Amino acid sequence: MENSSLRKRLWWERDDLHYRDNILFYDGRNLFRHAVVTDTPFFMYSAKRVKEKLESLHKALSNQGISYKILYAMKANRSIPLLTAIKIFGLCGMDVCSPGETLQALQLDFREEDISFTGVSISDRDLEILKRYPKIVINCGSIRAIRMLAKVCPGRNIGIRVNVGVGIGYNQMLYYAGKKTTKFGIYQDRFEEALEVARREGMVVQGLHFHSGSGYLTPQLPTLERIFDQFNWFLEKCPDIDYVNIGGGLGTPLVEADHPLDLDAWAAVISEKLGSYPFRVIVEPGDFLVRDSGVMTLQVGMVEKKRDVLFIGVDGGFNIHNEPAYYKLPLIIAPIKRRSNPSEESTESYRNYTIAGNINEGLDIFAENVRLPEVREGDYLAFLNAGSYGAALSSNHCMRGHFTEYIFI
């Protein structure tokens, strides 16, 4: 029997996610046992992990003496059991970006005043729903949105989403701001016009919102400081606001060279740049809370060499988790059951595999040249860091949209 306390852990292993006697355990559960009695594909989420990460945010911000509020970005994962657990924790409100998400938050008994709406390309149909809930904070990302909202909700308090022009995160594909002009927020060249339109329409600008990217870690904190410096231009135009919403974007390690975000250093940057103001700072983490709180499990249906490439074919595709295909963000892939202890495995027992999904599209590749111990047909693979933007972005492409979601409480 393997002595887990003596075995050197793989870089991604942690107390709630590790091998025990060559079986991968997650949140104390035997994943192999779960896999053999459960139809794949499936996702598993740990409510405990989400709670721990929420508590870590509260601790870091509280230690800086900042007046703050945390809102979970529902678009990252809208699994009803997971959202219910988040509601029960009572540690955050909800960030929503559509009428559907708004209604879902209300159905879960989140109070209107604990819901913030930040959408793009707002339609009249959207506003017909939003106008029913006057206490929900609405951040307008365009001048047209301010005018439209004024017609159906005259005199309402609003926030304005701005674009500071600096991006941050995993890669440029996920920047919401930067050298390339994006659809998000109002830039400096029209911000004063936006304020004038709001004033003329009788709307009260209650706060400012910005979001510059997704996935920053400690080395990117100097860029975050530069974002705050750029934001000062907007802030000077609105001295009497009640809140500044700095969006989300906090990252999670994706590869071995990454290290977890230093939350104390992150909170210190916020305190240095905004702590002297009387307004509340709002943070909207999504990916940070749920990415490494979820595991996707797929079964191997094929192991076959084609020319010089050794393929693993699995029973799920990019339609149920598209980040590797669309955004080039890697998932950590690990066998759920190993055939020997790592210390006993020779170099020859490892292979370089390309892992392909079951969708009839060339994009449907989860990983290329990933080095794994021998994988055989019928094995199960765990795809780690699958808790965000997986199931939430799923489709029924090729009519292969079936999967199941489980939560560990």
mmCIF file of C-alpha atoms in Angstrom:
data_model
loop_
_atom_site.group_PDB
_atom_site.id
_atom_site.type_symbol
_atom_site.label_atom_id
_atom_site.label_comp_id
_atom_site.label_asym_id
_atom_site.label_seq_id
_atom_site.Cartn_x
_atom_site.Cartn_y
_atom_site.Cartn_z
ATOM 1 C CA MET A 1 0.000 0.000 0.000
ATOM 2 C CA GLU A 2 1.292 3.453 -0.955
ATOM 3 C CA ASN A 3 2.375 5.738 1.865
ATOM 4 C CA SER A 4 0.836 9.019 0.657
ATOM 5 C CA SER A 5 2.627 11.013 3.333
ATOM 6 C CA LEU A 6 6.033 9.909 1.975
ATOM 7 C CA ARG A 7 5.286 10.132 -1.752
ATOM 8 C CA LYS A 8 6.263 13.386 -3.423
ATOM 9 C CA ARG A 9 3.098 15.085 -4.597
ATOM 10 C CA LEU A 10 2.552 16.213 -8.139
ATOM 11 C CA TRP A 11 2.571 19.983 -8.492
ATOM 12 C CA TRP A 12 -1.217 20.260 -8.660
ATOM 13 C CA GLU A 13 -2.021 17.949 -5.750
ATOM 14 C CA ARG A 14 -3.352 19.449 -2.535
ATOM 15 C CA ASP A 15 -5.027 18.237 0.649
ATOM 16 C CA ASP A 16 -8.435 17.840 -1.020
ATOM 17 C CA LEU A 17 -7.158 16.587 -4.406
ATOM 18 C CA HIS A 18 -4.511 13.879 -4.433
ATOM 19 C CA TYR A 19 -3.669 10.260 -5.145
ATOM 20 C CA ARG A 20 -4.185 7.687 -2.430
ATOM 21 C CA ASP A 21 -3.073 4.135 -3.235
ATOM 22 C CA ASN A 22 -2.942 5.169 -6.904
ATOM 23 C CA ILE A 23 -6.571 6.331 -6.915
ATOM 24 C CA LEU A 24 -7.391 10.006 -7.348
ATOM 25 C CA PHE A 25 -9.430 11.375 -4.439
ATOM 26 C CA TYR A 26 -11.306 14.659 -4.546
ATOM 27 C CA ASP A 27 -12.805 16.209 -1.433
ATOM 28 C CA GLY A 28 -12.415 12.854 0.315
ATOM 29 C CA ARG A 29 -14.242 10.934 -2.435
ATOM 30 C CA ASN A 30 -12.832 8.044 -4.444
ATOM 31 C CA LEU A 31 -13.186 9.288 -8.023
ATOM 32 C CA PHE A 32 -12.608 5.867 -9.561
ATOM 33 C CA ARG A 33 -15.471 4.392 -7.587
ATOM 34 C CA HIS A 34 -17.657 7.306 -8.635
ATOM 35 C CA ALA A 35 -16.648 6.938 -12.286
ATOM 36 C CA VAL A 36 -17.411 3.234 -12.640
ATOM 37 C CA VAL A 37 -20.983 3.669 -11.385
ATOM 38 C CA THR A 38 -21.686 6.962 -13.162
ATOM 39 C CA ASP A 39 -22.331 7.683 -16.798
ATOM 40 C CA THR A 40 -19.612 9.920 -18.255
ATOM 41 C CA PRO A 41 -19.109 12.767 -19.014
ATOM 42 C CA PHE A 42 -19.648 14.379 -15.628
ATOM 43 C CA PHE A 43 -18.496 17.372 -13.627
ATOM 44 C CA MET A 44 -17.897 17.356 -9.883
ATOM 45 C CA TYR A 45 -17.767 20.533 -7.826
ATOM 46 C CA SER A 46 -16.568 21.028 -4.269
ATOM 47 C CA ALA A 47 -18.676 23.488 -2.283
ATOM 48 C CA LYS A 48 -16.061 23.332 0.468
ATOM 49 C CA ARG A 49 -13.358 24.541 -1.911
ATOM 50 C CA VAL A 50 -15.516 27.460 -3.071
ATOM 51 C CA LYS A 51 -16.212 28.440 0.527
ATOM 52 C CA GLU A 52 -12.527 28.313 1.421
ATOM 53 C CA LYS A 53 -11.671 30.599 -1.473
ATOM 54 C CA LEU A 54 -14.431 33.044 -0.556
ATOM 55 C CA GLU A 55 -13.147 33.103 3.012
ATOM 56 C CA SER A 56 -9.610 33.764 1.770
ATOM 57 C CA LEU A 57 -10.842 36.819 -0.149
ATOM 58 C CA HIS A 58 -12.706 38.124 2.890
ATOM 59 C CA LYS A 59 -9.628 37.657 5.058
ATOM 60 C CA ALA A 60 -7.281 39.471 2.666
ATOM 61 C CA LEU A 61 -9.621 42.434 2.160
ATOM 62 C CA SER A 62 -10.607 42.677 5.824
ATOM 63 C CA ASN A 63 -6.954 42.743 6.867
ATOM 64 C CA GLN A 64 -6.523 45.902 4.776
ATOM 65 C CA GLY A 65 -9.465 47.625 6.457
ATOM 66 C CA ILE A 66 -11.182 48.152 3.100
ATOM 67 C CA SER A 67 -14.926 48.759 2.846
ATOM 68 C CA TYR A 68 -15.790 46.059 0.321
ATOM 69 C CA LYS A 69 -18.377 43.691 -1.097
ATOM 70 C CA ILE A 70 -17.871 40.423 -2.984
ATOM 71 C CA LEU A 71 -20.145 39.364 -5.837
ATOM 72 C CA TYR A 72 -19.853 35.953 -7.507
ATOM 73 C CA ALA A 73 -19.817 36.175 -11.310
ATOM 74 C CA MET A 74 -22.553 33.701 -12.190
ATOM 75 C CA LYS A 75 -21.476 33.323 -15.818
ATOM 76 C CA ALA A 76 -18.492 31.229 -14.662
ATOM 77 C CA ASN A 77 -20.731 28.405 -13.412
ATOM 78 C CA ARG A 78 -24.504 28.551 -12.967
ATOM 79 C CA SER A 79 -25.081 25.027 -11.611
ATOM 80 C CA ILE A 80 -28.128 25.371 -9.361
ATOM 81 C CA PRO A 81 -26.724 23.184 -6.540
ATOM 82 C CA LEU A 82 -23.501 25.202 -6.573
ATOM 83 C CA LEU A 83 -25.355 28.535 -6.566
ATOM 84 C CA THR A 84 -27.544 27.271 -3.731
ATOM 85 C CA ALA A 85 -24.458 26.416 -1.684
ATOM 86 C CA ILE A 86 -23.010 29.872 -2.375
ATOM 87 C CA LYS A 87 -26.259 31.453 -1.204
ATOM 88 C CA ILE A 88 -26.231 29.392 1.988
ATOM 89 C CA PHE A 89 -22.647 30.433 2.731
ATOM 90 C CA GLY A 90 -23.845 34.041 2.913
ATOM 91 C CA LEU A 91 -20.393 35.316 1.928
ATOM 92 C CA CYS A 92 -21.215 37.130 -1.301
ATOM 93 C CA GLY A 93 -23.832 38.596 -3.554
ATOM 94 C CA MET A 94 -24.269 37.904 -7.271
ATOM 95 C CA ASP A 95 -22.858 39.512 -10.403
ATOM 96 C CA VAL A 96 -25.154 38.899 -13.379
ATOM 97 C CA CYS A 97 -24.990 39.871 -17.043
ATOM 98 C CA SER A 98 -28.389 38.913 -18.480
ATOM 99 C CA PRO A 99 -32.064 38.933 -17.487
ATOM 100 C CA GLY A 100 -31.943 35.137 -17.212
ATOM 101 C CA GLU A 101 -29.101 35.276 -14.698
ATOM 102 C CA THR A 102 -30.910 38.072 -12.865
ATOM 103 C CA LEU A 103 -34.043 35.967 -12.446
ATOM 104 C CA GLN A 104 -32.003 32.940 -11.422
ATOM 105 C CA ALA A 105 -30.308 34.953 -8.668
ATOM 106 C CA LEU A 106 -33.687 36.155 -7.444
ATOM 107 C CA GLN A 107 -35.078 32.612 -7.508
ATOM 108 C CA LEU A 108 -32.210 31.607 -5.227
ATOM 109 C CA ASP A 109 -33.301 34.323 -2.761
ATOM 110 C CA PHE A 110 -30.466 36.757 -3.345
ATOM 111 C CA ARG A 111 -31.740 40.202 -2.376
ATOM 112 C CA GLU A 112 -32.057 42.820 -5.089
ATOM 113 C CA GLU A 113 -29.495 45.029 -3.361
ATOM 114 C CA ASP A 114 -27.005 42.122 -3.441
ATOM 115 C CA ILE A 115 -27.273 41.751 -7.225
ATOM 116 C CA SER A 116 -25.256 43.782 -9.717
ATOM 117 C CA PHE A 117 -26.096 43.726 -13.444
ATOM 118 C CA THR A 118 -23.397 44.500 -15.993
ATOM 119 C CA GLY A 119 -24.485 43.598 -19.521
ATOM 120 C CA VAL A 120 -23.570 44.479 -23.091
ATOM 121 C CA SER A 121 -25.810 45.252 -26.091
ATOM 122 C CA ILE A 122 -28.793 45.842 -23.805
ATOM 123 C CA SER A 123 -32.166 45.417 -25.510
ATOM 124 C CA ASP A 124 -35.629 46.756 -24.745
ATOM 125 C CA ARG A 125 -36.626 43.229 -23.696
ATOM 126 C CA ASP A 126 -33.789 43.178 -21.180
ATOM 127 C CA LEU A 127 -34.937 46.448 -19.648
ATOM 128 C CA GLU A 128 -38.542 45.274 -19.405
ATOM 129 C CA ILE A 129 -37.320 42.720 -16.865
ATOM 130 C CA LEU A 130 -34.711 44.860 -15.115
ATOM 131 C CA LYS A 131 -37.084 47.751 -14.483
ATOM 132 C CA ARG A 132 -39.122 45.545 -12.129
ATOM 133 C CA TYR A 133 -36.261 45.433 -9.649
ATOM 134 C CA PRO A 134 -35.303 49.003 -8.706
ATOM 135 C CA LYS A 135 -32.732 47.988 -6.070
ATOM 136 C CA ILE A 136 -30.561 45.990 -8.463
ATOM 137 C CA VAL A 137 -27.419 47.916 -9.396
ATOM 138 C CA ILE A 138 -27.168 48.396 -13.163
ATOM 139 C CA ASN A 139 -23.812 49.299 -14.700
ATOM 140 C CA CYS A 140 -24.269 50.874 -18.135
ATOM 141 C CA GLY A 141 -21.477 50.155 -20.589
ATOM 142 C CA SER A 142 -22.622 52.487 -23.355
ATOM 143 C CA ILE A 143 -24.219 55.898 -23.766
ATOM 144 C CA ARG A 144 -27.139 54.287 -25.531
ATOM 145 C CA ALA A 145 -27.755 52.047 -22.497
ATOM 146 C CA ILE A 146 -27.997 55.150 -20.290
ATOM 147 C CA ARG A 147 -30.588 56.693 -22.626
ATOM 148 C CA MET A 148 -32.585 53.472 -22.894
ATOM 149 C CA LEU A 149 -32.652 52.945 -19.148
ATOM 150 C CA ALA A 150 -33.715 56.560 -18.572
ATOM 151 C CA LYS A 151 -36.822 55.984 -20.707
ATOM 152 C CA VAL A 152 -38.108 53.070 -18.624
ATOM 153 C CA CYS A 153 -36.602 53.960 -15.229
ATOM 154 C CA PRO A 154 -36.378 57.753 -15.035
ATOM 155 C CA GLY A 155 -34.347 59.027 -12.112
ATOM 156 C CA ARG A 156 -32.810 55.658 -11.337
ATOM 157 C CA ASN A 157 -29.360 55.339 -9.791
ATOM 158 C CA ILE A 158 -26.870 53.778 -12.211
ATOM 159 C CA GLY A 159 -23.266 52.768 -12.500
ATOM 160 C CA ILE A 160 -21.135 53.426 -15.566
ATOM 161 C CA ARG A 161 -18.804 50.788 -16.898
ATOM 162 C CA VAL A 162 -15.588 52.349 -18.176
ATOM 163 C CA ASN A 163 -12.654 51.006 -20.158
ATOM 164 C CA VAL A 164 -9.220 52.041 -18.906
ATOM 165 C CA GLY A 165 -7.469 50.721 -22.018
ATOM 166 C CA VAL A 166 -5.113 48.333 -20.213
ATOM 167 C CA GLY A 167 -5.566 44.551 -20.325
ATOM 168 C CA ILE A 168 -4.522 41.891 -17.852
ATOM 169 C CA GLY A 169 -4.873 38.122 -17.571
ATOM 170 C CA TYR A 170 -4.105 34.653 -18.913
ATOM 171 C CA ASN A 171 -3.679 35.788 -22.517
ATOM 172 C CA GLN A 172 -4.722 38.544 -24.884
ATOM 173 C CA MET A 173 -7.739 36.565 -26.066
ATOM 174 C CA LEU A 174 -9.293 37.156 -22.649
ATOM 175 C CA TYR A 175 -8.490 40.855 -22.337
ATOM 176 C CA TYR A 176 -11.517 43.081 -21.973
ATOM 177 C CA ALA A 177 -9.318 46.150 -22.425
ATOM 178 C CA GLY A 178 -6.027 46.852 -24.124
ATOM 179 C CA LYS A 179 -4.573 48.223 -27.356
ATOM 180 C CA LYS A 180 -7.393 46.736 -29.401
ATOM 181 C CA THR A 181 -10.671 48.572 -28.933
ATOM 182 C CA THR A 182 -13.312 46.308 -27.397
ATOM 183 C CA LYS A 183 -17.076 46.472 -26.957
ATOM 184 C CA PHE A 184 -16.747 46.790 -23.181
ATOM 185 C CA GLY A 185 -17.294 50.040 -21.349
ATOM 186 C CA ILE A 186 -16.965 53.722 -22.177
ATOM 187 C CA TYR A 187 -13.526 55.082 -23.036
ATOM 188 C CA GLN A 188 -12.075 58.437 -21.995
ATOM 189 C CA ASP A 189 -13.003 60.119 -25.268
ATOM 190 C CA ARG A 190 -16.756 59.822 -24.529
ATOM 191 C CA PHE A 191 -16.890 59.545 -20.760
ATOM 192 C CA GLU A 192 -17.714 63.177 -20.109
ATOM 193 C CA GLU A 193 -20.433 62.926 -22.750
ATOM 194 C CA ALA A 194 -21.817 59.915 -20.877
ATOM 195 C CA LEU A 195 -21.909 61.890 -17.632
ATOM 196 C CA GLU A 196 -23.704 64.747 -19.373
ATOM 197 C CA VAL A 197 -26.276 62.393 -20.893
ATOM 198 C CA ALA A 198 -26.910 60.865 -17.471
ATOM 199 C CA ARG A 199 -27.296 64.326 -15.906
ATOM 200 C CA ARG A 200 -29.614 65.528 -18.671
ATOM 201 C CA GLU A 201 -31.741 62.385 -18.423
ATOM 202 C CA GLY A 202 -32.032 62.743 -14.643
ATOM 203 C CA MET A 203 -30.022 59.613 -13.865
ATOM 204 C CA VAL A 204 -27.786 59.593 -10.789
ATOM 205 C CA VAL A 205 -24.326 58.080 -11.325
ATOM 206 C CA GLN A 206 -23.888 56.013 -8.180
ATOM 207 C CA GLY A 207 -20.715 54.141 -9.084
ATOM 208 C CA LEU A 208 -18.048 53.222 -11.627
ATOM 209 C CA HIS A 209 -17.207 49.764 -12.929
ATOM 210 C CA PHE A 210 -14.276 48.374 -14.894
ATOM 211 C CA HIS A 211 -13.024 44.906 -15.796
ATOM 212 C CA SER A 212 -9.771 44.528 -17.701
ATOM 213 C CA GLY A 213 -9.152 40.812 -18.096
ATOM 214 C CA SER A 214 -9.162 37.329 -16.669
ATOM 215 C CA GLY A 215 -6.543 35.217 -14.949
ATOM 216 C CA TYR A 216 -3.907 37.478 -13.473
ATOM 217 C CA LEU A 217 -1.485 36.125 -10.876
ATOM 218 C CA THR A 218 1.092 37.761 -8.613
ATOM 219 C CA PRO A 219 3.570 38.681 -11.416
ATOM 220 C CA GLN A 220 0.813 40.721 -13.080
ATOM 221 C CA LEU A 221 0.071 42.882 -10.011
ATOM 222 C CA PRO A 222 2.193 45.768 -11.383
ATOM 223 C CA THR A 223 -0.171 45.795 -14.373
ATOM 224 C CA LEU A 224 -3.097 45.937 -11.961
ATOM 225 C CA GLU A 225 -1.473 48.976 -10.338
ATOM 226 C CA ARG A 226 -1.218 50.607 -13.765
ATOM 227 C CA ILE A 227 -4.897 49.879 -14.367
ATOM 228 C CA PHE A 228 -5.805 51.678 -11.148
ATOM 229 C CA ASP A 229 -3.592 54.605 -12.156
ATOM 230 C CA GLN A 230 -5.398 54.859 -15.492
ATOM 231 C CA PHE A 231 -8.733 54.597 -13.709
ATOM 232 C CA ASN A 232 -7.931 57.703 -11.646
ATOM 233 C CA TRP A 233 -8.786 59.872 -14.648
ATOM 234 C CA PHE A 234 -12.382 58.610 -14.520
ATOM 235 C CA LEU A 235 -12.519 58.745 -10.746
ATOM 236 C CA GLU A 236 -11.591 62.417 -10.671
ATOM 237 C CA LYS A 237 -14.698 63.178 -12.737
ATOM 238 C CA CYS A 238 -16.989 61.468 -10.190
ATOM 239 C CA PRO A 239 -15.963 62.554 -6.675
ATOM 240 C CA ASP A 240 -19.264 61.660 -4.977
ATOM 241 C CA ILE A 241 -19.870 58.053 -6.029
ATOM 242 C CA ASP A 242 -20.866 55.291 -3.597
ATOM 243 C CA TYR A 243 -18.883 52.390 -5.071
ATOM 244 C CA VAL A 244 -16.127 51.370 -7.448
ATOM 245 C CA ASN A 245 -16.498 47.911 -8.956
ATOM 246 C CA ILE A 246 -13.079 46.588 -10.001
ATOM 247 C CA GLY A 247 -14.504 43.504 -11.717
ATOM 248 C CA GLY A 248 -12.960 40.076 -11.406
ATOM 249 C CA GLY A 249 -10.024 38.516 -13.213
ATOM 250 C CA LEU A 250 -8.184 36.890 -10.313
ATOM 251 C CA GLY A 251 -6.390 33.850 -11.659
ATOM 252 C CA THR A 252 -5.678 30.224 -10.802
ATOM 253 C CA PRO A 253 -2.440 28.327 -11.606
ATOM 254 C CA LEU A 254 -2.772 26.513 -14.926
ATOM 255 C CA VAL A 255 0.724 25.066 -15.378
ATOM 256 C CA GLU A 256 3.506 23.959 -13.058
ATOM 257 C CA ALA A 257 5.387 27.247 -13.356
ATOM 258 C CA ASP A 258 2.386 29.177 -11.993
ATOM 259 C CA HIS A 259 1.943 29.984 -8.330
ATOM 260 C CA PRO A 260 -1.291 30.946 -6.547
ATOM 261 C CA LEU A 261 -2.153 34.636 -6.488
ATOM 262 C CA ASP A 262 -0.809 36.313 -3.360
ATOM 263 C CA LEU A 263 -4.114 37.615 -2.016
ATOM 264 C CA ASP A 264 -2.468 39.747 0.642
ATOM 265 C CA ALA A 265 -0.384 41.503 -2.010
ATOM 266 C CA TRP A 266 -3.478 41.855 -4.217
ATOM 267 C CA ALA A 267 -5.521 43.394 -1.391
ATOM 268 C CA ALA A 268 -2.615 45.696 -0.539
ATOM 269 C CA VAL A 269 -2.669 47.087 -4.095
ATOM 270 C CA ILE A 270 -6.401 47.777 -3.785
ATOM 271 C CA SER A 271 -5.879 49.440 -0.424
ATOM 272 C CA GLU A 272 -3.019 51.581 -1.690
ATOM 273 C CA LYS A 273 -4.928 52.784 -4.742
ATOM 274 C CA LEU A 274 -8.494 53.046 -3.395
ATOM 275 C CA GLY A 275 -8.350 52.654 0.375
ATOM 276 C CA SER A 276 -8.300 56.374 1.134
ATOM 277 C CA TYR A 277 -11.662 56.966 -0.541
ATOM 278 C CA PRO A 278 -14.982 56.734 1.347
ATOM 279 C CA PHE A 279 -16.731 54.555 -1.249
ATOM 280 C CA ARG A 280 -17.123 50.775 -1.154
ATOM 281 C CA VAL A 281 -14.937 48.580 -3.348
ATOM 282 C CA ILE A 282 -16.806 45.775 -5.121
ATOM 283 C CA VAL A 283 -15.010 42.678 -6.418
ATOM 284 C CA GLU A 284 -16.562 40.175 -8.853
ATOM 285 C CA PRO A 285 -14.604 36.895 -8.809
ATOM 286 C CA GLY A 286 -15.979 34.024 -10.853
ATOM 287 C CA ASP A 287 -13.179 31.981 -12.370
ATOM 288 C CA PHE A 288 -11.088 32.361 -9.203
ATOM 289 C CA LEU A 289 -13.774 30.792 -7.030
ATOM 290 C CA VAL A 290 -14.813 27.844 -9.169
ATOM 291 C CA ARG A 291 -12.083 26.935 -11.682
ATOM 292 C CA ASP A 292 -10.072 24.704 -9.349
ATOM 293 C CA SER A 293 -13.249 23.723 -7.480
ATOM 294 C CA GLY A 294 -14.355 21.476 -10.339
ATOM 295 C CA VAL A 295 -13.224 18.276 -12.072
ATOM 296 C CA MET A 296 -14.512 16.878 -15.368
ATOM 297 C CA THR A 297 -14.313 13.110 -15.876
ATOM 298 C CA LEU A 298 -14.244 11.416 -19.297
ATOM 299 C CA GLN A 299 -13.711 7.804 -20.327
ATOM 300 C CA VAL A 300 -11.112 6.691 -22.834
ATOM 301 C CA GLY A 301 -12.683 5.020 -25.865
ATOM 302 C CA MET A 302 -9.671 4.846 -28.158
ATOM 303 C CA VAL A 303 -5.893 4.703 -27.909
ATOM 304 C CA GLU A 304 -4.427 4.578 -31.398
ATOM 305 C CA LYS A 305 -1.380 5.798 -33.266
ATOM 306 C CA LYS A 306 -1.951 7.816 -36.427
ATOM 307 C CA ARG A 307 1.285 8.479 -38.267
ATOM 308 C CA ASP A 308 3.621 9.676 -35.511
ATOM 309 C CA VAL A 309 0.902 10.864 -33.114
ATOM 310 C CA LEU A 310 -0.526 8.686 -30.339
ATOM 311 C CA PHE A 311 -4.157 9.685 -29.845
ATOM 312 C CA ILE A 312 -6.428 9.210 -26.876
ATOM 313 C CA GLY A 313 -10.086 9.536 -27.818
ATOM 314 C CA VAL A 314 -12.481 10.406 -24.975
ATOM 315 C CA ASP A 315 -16.269 10.452 -24.670
ATOM 316 C CA GLY A 316 -16.685 14.204 -24.358
ATOM 317 C CA GLY A 317 -15.688 17.121 -26.509
ATOM 318 C CA PHE A 318 -15.101 20.829 -26.786
ATOM 319 C CA ASN A 319 -18.847 21.361 -26.741
ATOM 320 C CA ILE A 320 -18.860 20.659 -22.983
ATOM 321 C CA HIS A 321 -15.555 22.364 -22.177
ATOM 322 C CA ASN A 322 -14.228 24.649 -24.881
ATOM 323 C CA GLU A 323 -11.415 26.596 -23.196
ATOM 324 C CA PRO A 324 -8.523 24.482 -24.564
ATOM 325 C CA ALA A 325 -9.927 24.754 -28.096
ATOM 326 C CA TYR A 326 -11.136 28.354 -28.122
ATOM 327 C CA TYR A 327 -8.933 30.162 -25.610
ATOM 328 C CA LYS A 328 -5.830 27.946 -25.508
ATOM 329 C CA LEU A 329 -6.178 27.577 -21.740
ATOM 330 C CA PRO A 330 -4.903 24.172 -20.620
ATOM 331 C CA LEU A 331 -6.736 21.768 -18.375
ATOM 332 C CA ILE A 332 -4.638 19.548 -16.117
ATOM 333 C CA ILE A 333 -5.163 15.948 -17.216
ATOM 334 C CA ALA A 334 -4.579 13.018 -14.884
ATOM 335 C CA PRO A 335 -5.509 9.323 -14.837
ATOM 336 C CA ILE A 336 -8.092 8.614 -12.170
ATOM 337 C CA LYS A 337 -6.479 5.234 -11.498
ATOM 338 C CA ARG A 338 -2.736 4.705 -11.856
ATOM 339 C CA ARG A 339 -1.229 1.296 -12.530
ATOM 340 C CA SER A 340 1.788 1.782 -10.272
ATOM 341 C CA ASN A 341 3.307 4.192 -7.801
ATOM 342 C CA PRO A 342 5.060 7.154 -9.432
ATOM 343 C CA SER A 343 8.336 6.057 -7.803
ATOM 344 C CA GLU A 344 8.009 2.673 -9.515
ATOM 345 C CA GLU A 345 7.248 4.004 -12.971
ATOM 346 C CA SER A 346 10.070 4.019 -15.462
ATOM 347 C CA THR A 347 10.536 6.640 -18.128
ATOM 348 C CA GLU A 348 9.477 4.005 -20.639
ATOM 349 C CA SER A 349 6.027 3.705 -19.024
ATOM 350 C CA TYR A 350 5.185 7.296 -19.982
ATOM 351 C CA ARG A 351 3.907 8.344 -23.396
ATOM 352 C CA ASN A 352 3.208 11.598 -25.154
ATOM 353 C CA TYR A 353 -0.473 11.705 -26.058
ATOM 354 C CA THR A 354 -2.775 13.968 -28.009
ATOM 355 C CA ILE A 355 -6.175 13.898 -26.350
ATOM 356 C CA ALA A 356 -9.086 14.323 -28.737
ATOM 357 C CA GLY A 357 -12.783 14.712 -28.040
ATOM 358 C CA ASN A 358 -15.732 13.020 -29.726
ATOM 359 C CA ILE A 359 -16.971 15.979 -31.768
ATOM 360 C CA ASN A 360 -16.568 15.842 -35.549
ATOM 361 C CA GLU A 361 -14.543 19.068 -35.717
ATOM 362 C CA GLY A 362 -10.824 19.659 -36.097
ATOM 363 C CA LEU A 363 -10.824 22.050 -33.143
ATOM 364 C CA ASP A 364 -11.860 19.295 -30.764
ATOM 365 C CA ILE A 365 -8.492 18.695 -29.109
ATOM 366 C CA PHE A 366 -8.070 18.908 -25.333
ATOM 367 C CA ALA A 367 -4.266 18.673 -25.308
ATOM 368 C CA GLU A 368 -1.312 17.887 -27.561
ATOM 369 C CA ASN A 369 1.873 16.109 -26.502
ATOM 370 C CA VAL A 370 0.764 15.757 -22.908
ATOM 371 C CA ARG A 371 2.982 13.295 -21.033
ATOM 372 C CA LEU A 372 1.063 10.664 -19.065
ATOM 373 C CA PRO A 373 1.678 7.198 -17.671
ATOM 374 C CA GLU A 374 0.313 4.452 -19.910
ATOM 375 C CA VAL A 375 -3.354 4.977 -20.767
ATOM 376 C CA ARG A 376 -5.563 2.151 -22.005
ATOM 377 C CA GLU A 377 -9.009 1.979 -23.540
ATOM 378 C CA GLY A 378 -11.643 1.971 -20.802
ATOM 379 C CA ASP A 379 -9.570 4.116 -18.420
ATOM 380 C CA TYR A 380 -10.961 7.298 -16.905
ATOM 381 C CA LEU A 381 -9.244 10.664 -17.101
ATOM 382 C CA ALA A 382 -9.766 13.599 -14.767
ATOM 383 C CA PHE A 383 -9.639 17.072 -16.301
ATOM 384 C CA LEU A 384 -8.761 19.441 -13.481
ATOM 385 C CA ASN A 385 -9.467 23.179 -13.351
ATOM 386 C CA ALA A 386 -12.756 22.429 -15.117
ATOM 387 C CA GLY A 387 -15.090 24.195 -12.692
ATOM 388 C CA SER A 388 -15.475 27.434 -14.638
ATOM 389 C CA TYR A 389 -16.601 28.152 -18.184
ATOM 390 C CA GLY A 390 -17.123 24.455 -18.899
ATOM 391 C CA ALA A 391 -20.699 23.363 -18.330
ATOM 392 C CA ALA A 392 -21.766 27.025 -18.387
ATOM 393 C CA LEU A 393 -20.618 27.325 -22.030
ATOM 394 C CA SER A 394 -21.785 23.888 -23.157
ATOM 395 C CA SER A 395 -23.814 23.176 -26.280
ATOM 396 C CA ASN A 396 -25.506 20.231 -27.951
ATOM 397 C CA HIS A 397 -23.197 20.359 -30.958
ATOM 398 C CA CYS A 398 -23.354 17.049 -32.858
ATOM 399 C CA MET A 399 -26.114 16.194 -30.348
ATOM 400 C CA ARG A 400 -23.438 15.223 -27.844
ATOM 401 C CA GLY A 401 -24.429 17.708 -25.182
ATOM 402 C CA HIS A 402 -25.241 15.193 -22.445
ATOM 403 C CA PHE A 403 -23.339 15.448 -19.174
ATOM 404 C CA THR A 404 -24.126 15.318 -15.473
ATOM 405 C CA GLU A 405 -23.121 17.684 -12.681
ATOM 406 C CA TYR A 406 -22.525 16.648 -9.062
ATOM 407 C CA ILE A 407 -21.636 18.693 -6.023
ATOM 408 C CA PHE A 408 -19.834 17.666 -2.871
ATOM 409 C CA ILE A 409 -21.140 19.589 0.121
#
